Tab-separated table of C-alpha atoms in Angstrom:
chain	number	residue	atom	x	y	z
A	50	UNK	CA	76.117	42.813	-0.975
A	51	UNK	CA	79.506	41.894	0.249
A	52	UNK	CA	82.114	44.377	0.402
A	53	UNK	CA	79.826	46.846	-0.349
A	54	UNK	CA	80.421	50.177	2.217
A	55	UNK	CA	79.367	53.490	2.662
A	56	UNK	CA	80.905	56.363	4.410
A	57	UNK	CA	78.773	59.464	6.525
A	58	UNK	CA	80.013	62.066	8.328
A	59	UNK	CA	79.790	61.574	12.245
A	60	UNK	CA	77.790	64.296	13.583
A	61	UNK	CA	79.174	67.509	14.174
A	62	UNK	CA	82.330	66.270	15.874
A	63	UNK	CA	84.730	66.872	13.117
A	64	UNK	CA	87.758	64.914	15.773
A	65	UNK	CA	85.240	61.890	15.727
A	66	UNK	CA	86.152	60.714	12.312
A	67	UNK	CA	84.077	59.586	9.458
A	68	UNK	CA	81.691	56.452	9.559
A	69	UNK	CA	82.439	53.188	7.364
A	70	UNK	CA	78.635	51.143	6.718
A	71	UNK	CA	79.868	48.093	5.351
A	72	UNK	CA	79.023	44.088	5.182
A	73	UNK	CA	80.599	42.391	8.248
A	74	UNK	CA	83.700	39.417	8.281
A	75	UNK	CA	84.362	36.477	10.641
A	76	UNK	CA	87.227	39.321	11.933
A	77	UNK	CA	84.133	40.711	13.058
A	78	UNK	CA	82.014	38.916	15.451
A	79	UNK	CA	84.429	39.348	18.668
A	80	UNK	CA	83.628	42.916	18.500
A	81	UNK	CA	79.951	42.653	18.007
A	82	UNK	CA	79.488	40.157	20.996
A	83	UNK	CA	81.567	43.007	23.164
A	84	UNK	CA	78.907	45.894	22.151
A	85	UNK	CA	76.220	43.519	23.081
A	86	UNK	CA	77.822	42.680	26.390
A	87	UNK	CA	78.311	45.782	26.907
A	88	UNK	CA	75.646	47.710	26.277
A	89	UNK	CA	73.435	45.838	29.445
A	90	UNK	CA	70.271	45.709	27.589
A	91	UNK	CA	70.341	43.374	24.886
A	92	UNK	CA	70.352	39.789	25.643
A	93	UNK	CA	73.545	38.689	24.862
A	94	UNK	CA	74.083	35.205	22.564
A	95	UNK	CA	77.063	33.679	22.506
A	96	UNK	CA	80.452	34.542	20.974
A	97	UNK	CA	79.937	32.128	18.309
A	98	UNK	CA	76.414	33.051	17.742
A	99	UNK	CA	77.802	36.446	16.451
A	100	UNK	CA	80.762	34.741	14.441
A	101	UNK	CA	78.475	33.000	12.737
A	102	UNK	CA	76.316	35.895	11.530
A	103	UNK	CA	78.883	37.806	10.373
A	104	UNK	CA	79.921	34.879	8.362
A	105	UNK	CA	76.608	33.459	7.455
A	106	UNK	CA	74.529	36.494	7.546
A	107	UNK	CA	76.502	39.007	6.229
A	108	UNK	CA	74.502	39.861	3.383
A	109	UNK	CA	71.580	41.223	5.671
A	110	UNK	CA	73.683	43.035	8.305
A	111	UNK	CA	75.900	46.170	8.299
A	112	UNK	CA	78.731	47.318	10.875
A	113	UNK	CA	79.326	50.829	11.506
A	114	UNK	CA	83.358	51.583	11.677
A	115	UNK	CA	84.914	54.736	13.044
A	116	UNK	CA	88.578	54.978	12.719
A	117	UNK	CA	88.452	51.116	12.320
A	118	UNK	CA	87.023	49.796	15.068
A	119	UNK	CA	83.370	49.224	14.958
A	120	UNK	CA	80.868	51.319	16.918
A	121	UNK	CA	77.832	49.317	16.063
A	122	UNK	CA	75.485	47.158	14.214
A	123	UNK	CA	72.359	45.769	12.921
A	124	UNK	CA	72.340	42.053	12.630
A	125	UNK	CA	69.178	40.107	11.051
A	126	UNK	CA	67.850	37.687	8.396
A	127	UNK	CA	65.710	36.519	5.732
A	128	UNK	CA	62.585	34.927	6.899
A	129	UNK	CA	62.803	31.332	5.763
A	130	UNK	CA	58.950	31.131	5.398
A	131	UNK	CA	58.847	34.353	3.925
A	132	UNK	CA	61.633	35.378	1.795
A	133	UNK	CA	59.873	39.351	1.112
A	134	UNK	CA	60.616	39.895	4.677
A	135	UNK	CA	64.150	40.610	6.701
A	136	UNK	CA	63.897	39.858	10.607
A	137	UNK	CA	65.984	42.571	12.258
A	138	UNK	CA	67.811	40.434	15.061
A	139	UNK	CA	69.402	42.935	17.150
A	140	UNK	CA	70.680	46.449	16.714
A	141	UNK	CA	73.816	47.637	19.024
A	142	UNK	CA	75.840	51.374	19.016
A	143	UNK	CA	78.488	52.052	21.206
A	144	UNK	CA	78.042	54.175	23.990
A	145	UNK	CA	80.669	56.726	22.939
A	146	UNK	CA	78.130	57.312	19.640
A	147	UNK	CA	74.892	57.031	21.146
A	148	UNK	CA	72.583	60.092	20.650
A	149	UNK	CA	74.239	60.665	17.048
A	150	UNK	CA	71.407	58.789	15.191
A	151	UNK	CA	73.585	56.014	13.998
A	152	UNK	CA	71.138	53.250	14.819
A	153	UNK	CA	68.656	54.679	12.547
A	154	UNK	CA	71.433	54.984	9.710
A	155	UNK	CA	72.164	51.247	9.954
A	156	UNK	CA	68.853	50.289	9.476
A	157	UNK	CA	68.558	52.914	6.395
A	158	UNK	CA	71.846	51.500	4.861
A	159	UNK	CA	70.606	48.039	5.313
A	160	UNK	CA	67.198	48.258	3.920
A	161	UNK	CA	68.177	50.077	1.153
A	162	UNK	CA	70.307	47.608	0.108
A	163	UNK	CA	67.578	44.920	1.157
A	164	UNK	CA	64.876	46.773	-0.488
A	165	UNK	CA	67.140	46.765	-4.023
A	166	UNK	CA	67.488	42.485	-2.968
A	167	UNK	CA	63.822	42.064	-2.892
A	168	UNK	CA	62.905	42.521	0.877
A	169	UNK	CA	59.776	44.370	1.375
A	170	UNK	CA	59.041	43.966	5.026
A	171	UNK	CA	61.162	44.879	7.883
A	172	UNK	CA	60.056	42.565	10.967
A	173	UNK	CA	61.554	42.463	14.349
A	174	UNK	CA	60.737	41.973	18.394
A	175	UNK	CA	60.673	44.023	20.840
A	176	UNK	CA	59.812	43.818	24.754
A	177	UNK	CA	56.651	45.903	25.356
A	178	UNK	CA	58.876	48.187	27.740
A	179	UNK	CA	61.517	48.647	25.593
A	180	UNK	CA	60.918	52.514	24.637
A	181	UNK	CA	64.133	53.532	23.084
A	182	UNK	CA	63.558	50.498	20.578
A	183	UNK	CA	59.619	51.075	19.730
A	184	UNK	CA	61.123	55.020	18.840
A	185	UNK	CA	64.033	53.642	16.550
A	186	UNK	CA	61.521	51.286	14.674
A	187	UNK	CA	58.325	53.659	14.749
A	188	UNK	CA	60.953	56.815	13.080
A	189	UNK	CA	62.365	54.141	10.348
A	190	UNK	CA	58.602	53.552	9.625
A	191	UNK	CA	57.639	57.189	9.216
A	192	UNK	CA	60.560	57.967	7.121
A	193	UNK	CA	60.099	54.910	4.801
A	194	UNK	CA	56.477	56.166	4.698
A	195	UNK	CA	55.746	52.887	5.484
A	196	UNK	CA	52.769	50.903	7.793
A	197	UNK	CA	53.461	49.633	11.023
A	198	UNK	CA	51.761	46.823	12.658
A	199	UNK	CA	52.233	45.510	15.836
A	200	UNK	CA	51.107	42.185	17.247
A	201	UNK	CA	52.015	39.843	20.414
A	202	UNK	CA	54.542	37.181	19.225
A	203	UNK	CA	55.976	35.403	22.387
A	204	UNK	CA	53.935	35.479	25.709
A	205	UNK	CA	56.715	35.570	28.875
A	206	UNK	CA	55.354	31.591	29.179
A	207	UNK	CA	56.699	30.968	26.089
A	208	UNK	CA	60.512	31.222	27.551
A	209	UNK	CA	62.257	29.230	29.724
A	210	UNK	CA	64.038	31.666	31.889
A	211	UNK	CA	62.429	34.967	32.995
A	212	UNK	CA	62.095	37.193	29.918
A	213	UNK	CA	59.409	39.494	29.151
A	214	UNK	CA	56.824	38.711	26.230
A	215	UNK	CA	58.410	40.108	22.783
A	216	UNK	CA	56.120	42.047	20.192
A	217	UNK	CA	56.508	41.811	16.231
A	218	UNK	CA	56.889	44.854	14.768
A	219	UNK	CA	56.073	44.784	10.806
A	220	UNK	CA	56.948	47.287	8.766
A	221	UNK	CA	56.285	47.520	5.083
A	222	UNK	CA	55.683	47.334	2.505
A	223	UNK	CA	59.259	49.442	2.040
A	224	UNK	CA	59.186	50.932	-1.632
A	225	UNK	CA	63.087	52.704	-1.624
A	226	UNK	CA	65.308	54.427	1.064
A	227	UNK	CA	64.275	57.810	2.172
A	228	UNK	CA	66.551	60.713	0.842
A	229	UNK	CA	69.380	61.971	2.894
């Protein structure tokens, strides 16, 4: 998948430029750790966590671009113990293009691309009070036409620090990409 990108308009705001989906670089990970940091919700890994999956994960994450800097991303991974399955690790849009549905493109761009690469499940966590999150996941299902299941993976025990339990969401099987 590397190098591969694809270009949408950006909303109605003709001023706001056009969108660039493409495969992250190393040049990358600075900015992704800043949209993490700053968008207070997610937890935030370190700097070199996100270097290293835009170098070593590249192939199953997408940045969005808008006028060349990016404005947000989808970072995840092949499940080790089960390669027909892509754990979304976090997804991230800049405030200045929340609302504009962008989150919910990333995931489309990846997972068709995923999909064609022989990923049939989308799988991810997500706190039980996280609402915004169970929306973005729940609309990618309906418009894959896909099942969703939901299950307890972590209990708040399981983590050292004070974090809430996380849920798996499983979505699948995914067939192709829904039409624009």
């Amino acid at each position: 998948m590397s190098g591969k990108h694809t270009e949408r308009a950006n909303g109605d705001n003709q001023s706001a430029g056009r969108i660039v989906i493409e495969t992250p670089t190393k040049r990358d990970g600075a900015a992704l750790w800043r949209i993490a940091r700053d968008s207070q919700k997610l937890d935030l890994n370190s700097s070199y966590a996100y270097l290293l999956w835009c170098v070593d994960f590249a192939d199953t994450s997408v940045v969005a671009r808008v006028d060349g800097e990016i404005v947000g991303f989808v970072i995840g991974y092949r499940r080790p113990a089960d390669p027909e399955s892509a754990l979304v690790w976090q997804v991230a849009v800049d405030a200045s293009q929340r609302g504009r549905g962008l989150a919910g493109t990333l995931l489309d761009e990846l997972f068709g691309r995923l999909v064609d690469a022989g990923v049939r499940y989308l799988d991810t966590t997500i706190t039980p009070d996280n609402e915004a999150s169970i929306r973005l996941f729940s609309s990618f299902a309906k418009r894959w036409n896909a099942t969703l299941e939901r299950s307890r993976l972590f209990e708040a025990g399981d983590f050292p620090d004070a974090h809430e339990p996380e849920d798996l969401f499983r979505i699948g099987p995914l067939a192709r990409a829904p039409q624009p």
